[in-house]
Coordinates of C-alpha atoms in Angstrom, one line a residue:
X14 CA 71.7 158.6 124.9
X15 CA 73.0 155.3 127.0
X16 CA 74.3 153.8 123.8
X17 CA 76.3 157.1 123.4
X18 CA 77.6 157.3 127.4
X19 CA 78.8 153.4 126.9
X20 CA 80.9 154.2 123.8
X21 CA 82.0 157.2 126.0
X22 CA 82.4 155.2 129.0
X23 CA 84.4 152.6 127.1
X24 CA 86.5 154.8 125.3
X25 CA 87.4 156.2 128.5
X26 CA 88.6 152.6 129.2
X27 CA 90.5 152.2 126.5
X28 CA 92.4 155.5 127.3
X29 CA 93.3 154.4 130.6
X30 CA 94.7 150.9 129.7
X31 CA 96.6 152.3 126.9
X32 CA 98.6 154.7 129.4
X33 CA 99.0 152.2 132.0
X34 CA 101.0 149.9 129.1
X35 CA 102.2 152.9 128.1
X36 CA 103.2 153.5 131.7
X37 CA 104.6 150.1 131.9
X38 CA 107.1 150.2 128.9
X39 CA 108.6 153.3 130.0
X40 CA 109.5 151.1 133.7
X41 CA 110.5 148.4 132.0
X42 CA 113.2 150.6 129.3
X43 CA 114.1 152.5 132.8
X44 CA 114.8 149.6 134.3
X45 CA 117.1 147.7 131.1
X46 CA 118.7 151.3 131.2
X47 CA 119.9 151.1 134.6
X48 CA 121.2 147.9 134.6
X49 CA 124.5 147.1 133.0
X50 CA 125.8 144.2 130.8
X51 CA 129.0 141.9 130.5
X52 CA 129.8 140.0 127.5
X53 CA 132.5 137.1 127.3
X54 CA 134.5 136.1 124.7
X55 CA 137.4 133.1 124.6
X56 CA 139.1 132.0 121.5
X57 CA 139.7 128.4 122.6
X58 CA 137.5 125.8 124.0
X59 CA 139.5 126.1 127.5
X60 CA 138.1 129.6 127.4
X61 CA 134.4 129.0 126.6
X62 CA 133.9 125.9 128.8
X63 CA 135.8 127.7 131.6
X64 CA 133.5 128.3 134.9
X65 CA 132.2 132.1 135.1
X66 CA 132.0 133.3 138.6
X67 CA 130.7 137.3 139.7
X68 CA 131.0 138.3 143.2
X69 CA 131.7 134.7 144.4
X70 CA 128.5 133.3 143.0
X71 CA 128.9 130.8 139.9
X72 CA 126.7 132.1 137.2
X73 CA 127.4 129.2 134.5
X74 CA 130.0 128.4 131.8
X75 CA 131.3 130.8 129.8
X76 CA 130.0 130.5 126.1
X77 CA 126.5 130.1 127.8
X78 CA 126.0 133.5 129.0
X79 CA 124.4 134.9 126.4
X80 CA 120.6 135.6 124.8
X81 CA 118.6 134.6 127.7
X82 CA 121.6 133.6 129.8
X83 CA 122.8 137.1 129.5
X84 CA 124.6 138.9 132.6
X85 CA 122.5 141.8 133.1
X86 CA 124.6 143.5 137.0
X87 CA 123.6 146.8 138.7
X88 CA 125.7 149.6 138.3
X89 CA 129.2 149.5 140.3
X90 CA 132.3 146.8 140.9
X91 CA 132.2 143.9 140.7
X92 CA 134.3 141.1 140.8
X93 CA 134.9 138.5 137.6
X94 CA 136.8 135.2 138.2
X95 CA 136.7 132.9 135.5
X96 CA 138.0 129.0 136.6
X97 CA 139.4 126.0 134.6
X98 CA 140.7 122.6 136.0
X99 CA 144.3 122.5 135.2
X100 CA 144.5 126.3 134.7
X101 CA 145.3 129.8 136.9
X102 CA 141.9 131.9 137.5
X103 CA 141.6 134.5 135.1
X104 CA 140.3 137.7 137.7
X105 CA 139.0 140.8 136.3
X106 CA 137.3 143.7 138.4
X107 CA 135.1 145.8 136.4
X108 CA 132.9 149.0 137.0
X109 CA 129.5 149.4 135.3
X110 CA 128.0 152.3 134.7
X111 CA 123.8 152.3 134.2
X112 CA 123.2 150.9 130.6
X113 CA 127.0 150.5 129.8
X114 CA 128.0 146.9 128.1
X115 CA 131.9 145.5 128.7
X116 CA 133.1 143.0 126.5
X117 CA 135.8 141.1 128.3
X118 CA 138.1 138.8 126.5
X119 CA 139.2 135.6 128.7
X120 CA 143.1 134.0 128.3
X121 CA 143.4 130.9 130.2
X122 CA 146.7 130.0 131.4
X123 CA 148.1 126.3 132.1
X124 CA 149.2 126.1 135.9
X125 CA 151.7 124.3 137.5
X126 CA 150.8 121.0 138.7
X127 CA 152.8 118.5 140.4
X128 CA 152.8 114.8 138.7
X129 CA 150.3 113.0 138.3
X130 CA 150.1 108.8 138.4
X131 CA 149.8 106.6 135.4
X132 CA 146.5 106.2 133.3
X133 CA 146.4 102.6 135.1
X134 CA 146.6 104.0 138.2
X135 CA 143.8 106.4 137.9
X136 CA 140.2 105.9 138.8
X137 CA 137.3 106.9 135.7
X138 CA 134.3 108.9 137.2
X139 CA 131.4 109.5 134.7
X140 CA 128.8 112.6 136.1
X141 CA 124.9 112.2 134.7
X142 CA 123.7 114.7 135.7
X143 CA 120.9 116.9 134.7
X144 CA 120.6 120.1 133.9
X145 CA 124.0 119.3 132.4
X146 CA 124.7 122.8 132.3
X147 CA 125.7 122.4 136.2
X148 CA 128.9 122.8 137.5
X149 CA 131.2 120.1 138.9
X150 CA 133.4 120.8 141.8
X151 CA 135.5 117.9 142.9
X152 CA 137.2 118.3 146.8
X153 CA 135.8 122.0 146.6
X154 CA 137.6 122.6 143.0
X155 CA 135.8 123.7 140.1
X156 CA 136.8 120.8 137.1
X157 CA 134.5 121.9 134.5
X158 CA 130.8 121.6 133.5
X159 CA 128.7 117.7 134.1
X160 CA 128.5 118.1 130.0
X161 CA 132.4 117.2 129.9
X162 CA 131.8 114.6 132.1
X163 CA 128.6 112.7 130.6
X164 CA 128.5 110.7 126.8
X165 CA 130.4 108.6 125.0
X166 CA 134.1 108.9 125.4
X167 CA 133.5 111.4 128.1
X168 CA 134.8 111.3 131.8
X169 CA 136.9 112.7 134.6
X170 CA 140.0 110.7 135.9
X171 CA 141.1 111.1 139.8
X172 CA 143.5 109.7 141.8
X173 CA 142.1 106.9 143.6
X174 CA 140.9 107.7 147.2
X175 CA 137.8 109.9 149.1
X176 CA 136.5 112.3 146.9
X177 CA 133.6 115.3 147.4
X178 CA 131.4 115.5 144.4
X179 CA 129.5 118.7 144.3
X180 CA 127.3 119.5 141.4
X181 CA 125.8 123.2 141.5
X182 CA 124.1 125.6 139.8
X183 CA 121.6 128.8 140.2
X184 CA 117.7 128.1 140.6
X185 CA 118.5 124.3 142.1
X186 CA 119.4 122.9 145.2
X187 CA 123.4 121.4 145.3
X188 CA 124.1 118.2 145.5
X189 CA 126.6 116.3 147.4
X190 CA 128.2 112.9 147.5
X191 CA 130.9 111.2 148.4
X192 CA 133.0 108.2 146.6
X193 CA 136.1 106.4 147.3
X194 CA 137.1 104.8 143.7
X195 CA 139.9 101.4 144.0
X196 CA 142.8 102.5 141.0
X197 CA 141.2 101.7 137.7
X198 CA 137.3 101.4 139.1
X199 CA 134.9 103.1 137.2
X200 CA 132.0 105.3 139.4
X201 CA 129.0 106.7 137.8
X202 CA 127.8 109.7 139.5
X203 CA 124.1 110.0 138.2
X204 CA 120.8 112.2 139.7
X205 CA 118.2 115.4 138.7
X206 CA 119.0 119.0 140.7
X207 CA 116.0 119.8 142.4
X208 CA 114.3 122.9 141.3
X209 CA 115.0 125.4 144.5
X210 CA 112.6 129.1 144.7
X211 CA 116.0 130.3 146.4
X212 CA 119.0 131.0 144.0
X213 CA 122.5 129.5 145.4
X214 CA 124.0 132.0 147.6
X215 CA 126.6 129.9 148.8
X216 CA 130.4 131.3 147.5
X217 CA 131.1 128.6 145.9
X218 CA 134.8 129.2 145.8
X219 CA 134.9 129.4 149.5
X220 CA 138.0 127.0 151.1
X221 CA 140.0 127.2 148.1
X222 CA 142.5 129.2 149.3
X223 CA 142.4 127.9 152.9
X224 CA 142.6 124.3 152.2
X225 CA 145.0 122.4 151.2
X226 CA 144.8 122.0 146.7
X227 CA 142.8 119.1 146.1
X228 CA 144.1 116.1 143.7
X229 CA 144.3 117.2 140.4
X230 CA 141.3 115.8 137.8
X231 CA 141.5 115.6 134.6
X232 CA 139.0 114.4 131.5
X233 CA 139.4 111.0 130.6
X234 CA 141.4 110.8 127.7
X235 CA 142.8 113.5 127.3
X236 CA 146.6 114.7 128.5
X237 CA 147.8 115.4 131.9
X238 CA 146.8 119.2 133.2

């Protein structure tokens, strides 16, 4: 008689744990249902190494967010701004509905920049940084990604002078430095982002439009933006 009320009393067990995963799957399909996705496209690799902002927070680069990178938003507007050195900001405003997935297709366009020195003239900046997915912001400009910036044949060139180097991305804490390159010196700009329990909340595009443009920067190399 006990060995039949503890197969009784353990079947009842089982019962209960069952409906409480069951429970739990049917929270966790409620909640991927409510939630609504944005997928990027870009045909060139302006496009898909182009900065992705939503709402004024940075989220990554663009050919990133996707898989586990995906950008899963609440329901509503929201804001899309998508930022390239050398390029106007592609803006789009979308509206989600619960479970709805937008595909938007990014066009960068070249924008008008005022001349530049010669090569000679220019200072070389190389940024090791790590992760290298982070993004690099030069005076409070977005330039690109520290991948562009970091290997063989890879850096940024700036007009010689002071220079803000912020390097930025969600989950770490920012970091800031300043240089002040001689024409033709070469700066290294190397460190780890510190692991932060608080995403960055910071807008990172906050200034841009009330400071003056900073100096234009462009990857080493490569032509005149």
């Amino acid at each position: 008689m006990k060995r039949r009320n503890a197969k009784l009393y353990g079947l009842a067990w089982v019962l209960v744990l069952a409906f409480v995963w069951f429970a739990a799957g049917i929270t966790r399909a409620d909640d991927n249902q409510v939630l609504g996705e944005v997928q990027f496209e870009g045909k060139t690799n302006v496009e898909r190494t182009s900065g992705v902002w939503i709402d004024g927070q940075y989220v990554g680069y663009l050919k990133e967010l996707k898989g586990s990178k995906k950008v899963l938003l609440l329901p509503g507007e929201h804001v899309i701004s998508v930022r390239q050195s050398g390029y106007k900001d592609f803006v789009r405003t979308v509206v989600l509905q619960p479970g709805q997935r937008q595909l938007i297709s990014v066009t960068m366009e070249k924008a008008p920049t005022g001349s530049m020195p010669a090569d000679t003239e220019l200072a070389t900046i190389k940024i090791n940084v790590n992760p290298s997915r982070a993004a690099v912001f030069v005076d409070g400009r977005f330039v690109g990604h520290v991948g562009e910036f970091d290997g063989l044949g890879k850096a940024m060139q700036i007009v010689p002078g002071a220079h803000q180097i912020r390097i930025a991305l969600p989950g770490y804490e920012t970091f800031q430095t300043d240089i002040n390159p001689l024409p033709r010196q070469k700066v290294e700009v190397k460190t780890d982002l510190v692991k932060s329990e608080v995403p960055v909340a910071e807008p990172l595009m906050k200034g841009q439009t009330d400071n003056p443009p900073a100096p234009e920067a462009r990857t080493a190399g490569g032509p005149p933006h």
